Short mmCIF file of C-alpha atoms in Angstrom, two decimals:
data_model
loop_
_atom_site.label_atom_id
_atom_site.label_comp_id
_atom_site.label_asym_id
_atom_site.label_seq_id
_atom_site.Cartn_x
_atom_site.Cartn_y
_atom_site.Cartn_z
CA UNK A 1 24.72 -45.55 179.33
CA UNK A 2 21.37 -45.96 177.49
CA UNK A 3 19.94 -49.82 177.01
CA UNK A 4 16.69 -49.42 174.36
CA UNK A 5 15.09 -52.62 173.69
CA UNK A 6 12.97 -53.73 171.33
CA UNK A 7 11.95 -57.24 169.50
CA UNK A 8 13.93 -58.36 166.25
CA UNK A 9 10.50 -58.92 164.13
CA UNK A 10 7.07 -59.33 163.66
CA UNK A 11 4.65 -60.90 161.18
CA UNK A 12 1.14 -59.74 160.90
CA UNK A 13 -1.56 -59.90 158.76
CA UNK A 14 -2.93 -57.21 155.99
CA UNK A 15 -6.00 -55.20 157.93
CA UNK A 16 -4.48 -56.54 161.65
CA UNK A 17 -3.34 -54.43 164.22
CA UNK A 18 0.63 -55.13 165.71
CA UNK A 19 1.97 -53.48 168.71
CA UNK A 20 5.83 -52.99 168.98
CA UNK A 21 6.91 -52.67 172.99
CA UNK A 22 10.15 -50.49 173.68
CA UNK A 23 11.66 -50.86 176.99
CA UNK A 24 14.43 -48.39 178.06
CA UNK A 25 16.57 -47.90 180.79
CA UNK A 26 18.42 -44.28 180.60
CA UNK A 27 20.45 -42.47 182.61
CA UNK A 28 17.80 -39.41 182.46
CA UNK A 29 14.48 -38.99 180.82
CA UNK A 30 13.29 -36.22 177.96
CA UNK A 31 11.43 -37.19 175.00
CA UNK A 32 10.91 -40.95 173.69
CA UNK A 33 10.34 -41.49 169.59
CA UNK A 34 9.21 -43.85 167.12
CA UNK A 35 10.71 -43.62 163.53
CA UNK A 36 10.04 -45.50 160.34
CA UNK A 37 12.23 -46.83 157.90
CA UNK A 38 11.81 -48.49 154.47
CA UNK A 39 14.26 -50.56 153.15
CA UNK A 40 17.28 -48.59 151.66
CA UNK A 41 15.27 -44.94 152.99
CA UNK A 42 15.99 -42.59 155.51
CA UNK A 43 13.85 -43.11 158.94
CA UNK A 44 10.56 -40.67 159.10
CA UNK A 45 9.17 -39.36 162.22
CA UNK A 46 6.30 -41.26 163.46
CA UNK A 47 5.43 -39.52 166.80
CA UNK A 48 6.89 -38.40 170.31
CA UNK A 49 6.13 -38.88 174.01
CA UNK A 50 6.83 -36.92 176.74
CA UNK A 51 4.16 -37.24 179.25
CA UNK A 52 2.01 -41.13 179.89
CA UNK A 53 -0.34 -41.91 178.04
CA UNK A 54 -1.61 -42.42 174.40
CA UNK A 55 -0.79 -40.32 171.58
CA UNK A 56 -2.88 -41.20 168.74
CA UNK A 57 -2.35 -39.92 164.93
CA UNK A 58 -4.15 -41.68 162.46
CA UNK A 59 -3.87 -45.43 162.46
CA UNK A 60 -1.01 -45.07 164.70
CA UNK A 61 -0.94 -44.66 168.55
CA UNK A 62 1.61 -44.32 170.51
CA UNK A 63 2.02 -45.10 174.90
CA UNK A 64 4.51 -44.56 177.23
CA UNK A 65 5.05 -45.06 180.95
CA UNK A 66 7.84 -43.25 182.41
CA UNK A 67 7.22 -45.32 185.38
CA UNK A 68 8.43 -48.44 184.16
CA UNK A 69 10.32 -47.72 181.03
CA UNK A 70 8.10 -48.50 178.10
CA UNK A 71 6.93 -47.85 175.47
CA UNK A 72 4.47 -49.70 172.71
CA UNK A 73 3.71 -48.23 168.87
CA UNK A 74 0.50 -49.62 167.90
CA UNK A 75 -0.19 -49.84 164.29
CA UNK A 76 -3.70 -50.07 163.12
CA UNK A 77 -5.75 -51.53 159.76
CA UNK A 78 -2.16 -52.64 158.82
CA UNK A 79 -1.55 -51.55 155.28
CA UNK A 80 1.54 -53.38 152.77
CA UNK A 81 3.47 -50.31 153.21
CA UNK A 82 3.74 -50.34 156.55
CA UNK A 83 6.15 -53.12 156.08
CA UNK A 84 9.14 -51.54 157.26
CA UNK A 85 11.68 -51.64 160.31
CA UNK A 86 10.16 -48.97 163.48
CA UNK A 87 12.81 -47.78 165.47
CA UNK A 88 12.25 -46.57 169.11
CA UNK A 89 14.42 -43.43 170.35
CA UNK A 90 14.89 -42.03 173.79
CA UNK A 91 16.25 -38.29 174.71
CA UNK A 92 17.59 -38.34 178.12
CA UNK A 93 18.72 -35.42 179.23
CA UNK A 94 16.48 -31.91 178.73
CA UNK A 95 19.62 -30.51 177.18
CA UNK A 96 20.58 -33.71 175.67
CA UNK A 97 21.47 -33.12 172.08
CA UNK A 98 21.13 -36.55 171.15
CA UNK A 99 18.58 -39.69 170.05
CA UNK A 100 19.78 -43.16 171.26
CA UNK A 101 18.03 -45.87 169.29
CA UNK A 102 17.23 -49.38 169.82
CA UNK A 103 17.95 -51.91 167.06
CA UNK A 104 14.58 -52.00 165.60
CA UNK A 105 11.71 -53.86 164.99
CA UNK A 106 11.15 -55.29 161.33
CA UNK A 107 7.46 -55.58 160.61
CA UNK A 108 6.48 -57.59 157.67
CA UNK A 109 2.42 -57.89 156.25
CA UNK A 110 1.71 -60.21 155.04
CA UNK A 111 -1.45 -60.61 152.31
CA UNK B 1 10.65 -27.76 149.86
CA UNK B 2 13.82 -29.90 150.00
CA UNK B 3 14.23 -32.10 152.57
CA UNK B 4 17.75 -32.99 154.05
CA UNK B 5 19.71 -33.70 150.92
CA UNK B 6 23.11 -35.72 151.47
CA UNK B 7 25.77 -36.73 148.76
CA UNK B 8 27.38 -39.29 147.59
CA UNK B 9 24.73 -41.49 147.91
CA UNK B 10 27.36 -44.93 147.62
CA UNK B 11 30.49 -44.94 147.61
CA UNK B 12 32.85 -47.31 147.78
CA UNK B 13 36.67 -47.19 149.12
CA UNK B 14 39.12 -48.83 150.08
CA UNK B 15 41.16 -49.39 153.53
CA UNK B 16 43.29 -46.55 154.43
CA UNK B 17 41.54 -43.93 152.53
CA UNK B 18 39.41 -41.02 153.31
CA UNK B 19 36.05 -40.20 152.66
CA UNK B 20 33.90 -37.20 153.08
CA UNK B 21 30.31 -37.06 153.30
CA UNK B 22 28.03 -34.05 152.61
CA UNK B 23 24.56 -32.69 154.17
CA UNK B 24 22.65 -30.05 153.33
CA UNK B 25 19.57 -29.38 155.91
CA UNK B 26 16.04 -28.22 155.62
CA UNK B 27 16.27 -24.15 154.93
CA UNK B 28 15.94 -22.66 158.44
CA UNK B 29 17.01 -25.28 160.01
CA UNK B 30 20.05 -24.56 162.42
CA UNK B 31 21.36 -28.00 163.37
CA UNK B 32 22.68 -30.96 162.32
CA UNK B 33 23.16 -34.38 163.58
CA UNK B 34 25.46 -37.31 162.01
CA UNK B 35 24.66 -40.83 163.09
CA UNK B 36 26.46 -43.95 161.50
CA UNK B 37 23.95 -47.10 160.91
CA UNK B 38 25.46 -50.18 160.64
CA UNK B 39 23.24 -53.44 159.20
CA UNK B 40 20.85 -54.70 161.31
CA UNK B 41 21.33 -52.03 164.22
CA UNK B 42 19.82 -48.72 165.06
CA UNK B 43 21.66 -44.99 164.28
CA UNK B 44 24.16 -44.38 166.22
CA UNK B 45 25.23 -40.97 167.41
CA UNK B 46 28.51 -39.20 165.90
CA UNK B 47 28.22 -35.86 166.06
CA UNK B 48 25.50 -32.90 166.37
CA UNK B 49 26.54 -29.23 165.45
CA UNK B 50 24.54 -26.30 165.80
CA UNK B 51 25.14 -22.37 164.62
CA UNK B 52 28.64 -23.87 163.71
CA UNK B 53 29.48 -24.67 166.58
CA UNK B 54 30.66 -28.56 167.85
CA UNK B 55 27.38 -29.35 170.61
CA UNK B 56 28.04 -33.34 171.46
CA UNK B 57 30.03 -35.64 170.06
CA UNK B 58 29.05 -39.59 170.57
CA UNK B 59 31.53 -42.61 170.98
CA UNK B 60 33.40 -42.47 167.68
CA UNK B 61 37.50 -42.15 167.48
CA UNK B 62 39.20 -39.08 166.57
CA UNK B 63 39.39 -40.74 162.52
CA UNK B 64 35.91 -39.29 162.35
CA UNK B 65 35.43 -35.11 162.46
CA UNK B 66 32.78 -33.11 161.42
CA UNK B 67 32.24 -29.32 160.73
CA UNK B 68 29.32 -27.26 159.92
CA UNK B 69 29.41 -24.29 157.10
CA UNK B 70 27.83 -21.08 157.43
CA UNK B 71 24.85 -22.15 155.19
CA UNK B 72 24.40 -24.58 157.94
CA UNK B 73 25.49 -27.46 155.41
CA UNK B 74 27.89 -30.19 157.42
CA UNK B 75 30.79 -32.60 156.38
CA UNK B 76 31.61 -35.41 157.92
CA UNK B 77 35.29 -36.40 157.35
CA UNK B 78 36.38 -40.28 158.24
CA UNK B 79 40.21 -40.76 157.65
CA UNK B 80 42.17 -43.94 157.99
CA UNK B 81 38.83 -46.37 156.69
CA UNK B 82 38.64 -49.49 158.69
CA UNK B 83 36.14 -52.47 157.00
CA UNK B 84 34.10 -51.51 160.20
CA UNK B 85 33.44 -48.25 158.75
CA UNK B 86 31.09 -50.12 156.22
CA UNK B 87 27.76 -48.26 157.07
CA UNK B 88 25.00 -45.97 156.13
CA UNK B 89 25.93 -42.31 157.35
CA UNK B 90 22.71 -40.54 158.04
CA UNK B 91 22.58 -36.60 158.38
CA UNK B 92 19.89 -35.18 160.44
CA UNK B 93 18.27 -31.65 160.92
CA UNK B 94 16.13 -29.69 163.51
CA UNK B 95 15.59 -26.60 164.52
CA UNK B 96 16.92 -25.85 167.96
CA UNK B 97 20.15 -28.70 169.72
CA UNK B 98 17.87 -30.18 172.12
CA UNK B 99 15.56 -27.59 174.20
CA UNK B 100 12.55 -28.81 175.85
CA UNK B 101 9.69 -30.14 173.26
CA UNK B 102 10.19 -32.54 170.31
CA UNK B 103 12.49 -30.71 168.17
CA UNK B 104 12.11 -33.55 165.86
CA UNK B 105 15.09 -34.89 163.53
CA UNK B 106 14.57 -34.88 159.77
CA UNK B 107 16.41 -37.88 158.38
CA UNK B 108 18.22 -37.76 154.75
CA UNK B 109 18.23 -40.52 153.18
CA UNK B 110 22.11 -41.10 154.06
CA UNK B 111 25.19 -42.41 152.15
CA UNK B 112 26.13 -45.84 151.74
CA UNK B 113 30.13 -46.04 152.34
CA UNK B 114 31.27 -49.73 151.40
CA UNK B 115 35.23 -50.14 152.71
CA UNK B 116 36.97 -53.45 150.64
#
């Protein structure tokens, strides 16, 4: 089975920088992915790793290690709207047809 | 360009009944995914189709079926509602059914299904 864990919430500040850890234990590894989702909306496609390292797009960055399961979205110059819940994703298999997600992280900004 | 459009957007029903829940995907896209969110929790898989055809099905009991049109538009058909069925029912598309690379999902913005 797939266990994808992530923390409940988070509080940060307006301009502040948060960083949401993902661990994951799967049976197989192919892909992991960060989503975003607003209140009531579907869940948009924040970025994807494959290989360790950082991925960086904008004022978010993504890391992974495949090493020791994890995974942290880093969201910089926090904005309002980027109060929303951030759901980590893992692909296990290469062939794997499907996205188990953790529960997800609720961030909230505060002014 | 439309993204993934679903319909009904609520809906409410009762115990017992049946619902059925409709996706249409991004044009070109060949696949489709259905994942059931419940409150609080992350998607969880139900079904992916691709070219019509069934490719994966996730831990869901046989009350819950799927098919996809050849338009590439999906139902999802839930018979017998439990109150546990109480969820948002989001439809997904992508290109490909899971070859190497991202082959990113496209979320719709799902259907609310309220059982009383």
């Amino acid at each position: 089975g797939q266990n994808i864990d992530q923390p409940t919430e988070m509080t940060a500040t307006e301009g502040a920088i948060v960083q949401i850890n993902c661990t994951y234990q799967t049976s197989g590894f192919n892909g992991l992915f960060w989503y975003q989702q607003h209140a009531g909306e579907a869940p948009t496609f924040l970025s994807y790793n494959v290989l360790d390292g950082l991925e960086e797009k904008g004022r978010f960055s993504s890391f992974l290690s495949r090493s020791k399961g994890y995974s942290y979205l880093l969201l910089k110059e926090l904005q309002m709207k980027d109060s929303a819940s951030y759901l980590c994703a893992v692909r296990a298999l290469s062939n794997d047809y499907k996205l188990s997600f953790g529960a997800g992280t609720t961030v909230t900004v505060r002014a | 360009d439309a993204g993934v459009t679903q319909s009904p957007t609520h809906l409410i029903k009762t115990r017992g009944q049946h619902v059925t829940l409709r996706c249409s995907p991004i044009s070109g896209h060949k696949s489709v995914s259905w994942y059931q969110q419940v409150l609080g929790q992350g998607p969880q898989f139900i079904f992916q189709y691709y070219e019509k055809e069934e490719r994966g099905r996730g831990n869901f009991p046989d009350r819950f079926s799927a098919r996809q049109f050849p338009n590439y538009s999906s139902e999802l058909n839930v018979n017998a509602l439990l109150l546990g069925d109480s969820a948002l029912y989001l439809c997904a598309s992508s290109l490909g059914a899971g070859e190497a690379g991202a082959n990113v999902l496209t979320f719709g913005a799902g259907s609310r299904l309220t059982v009383l």
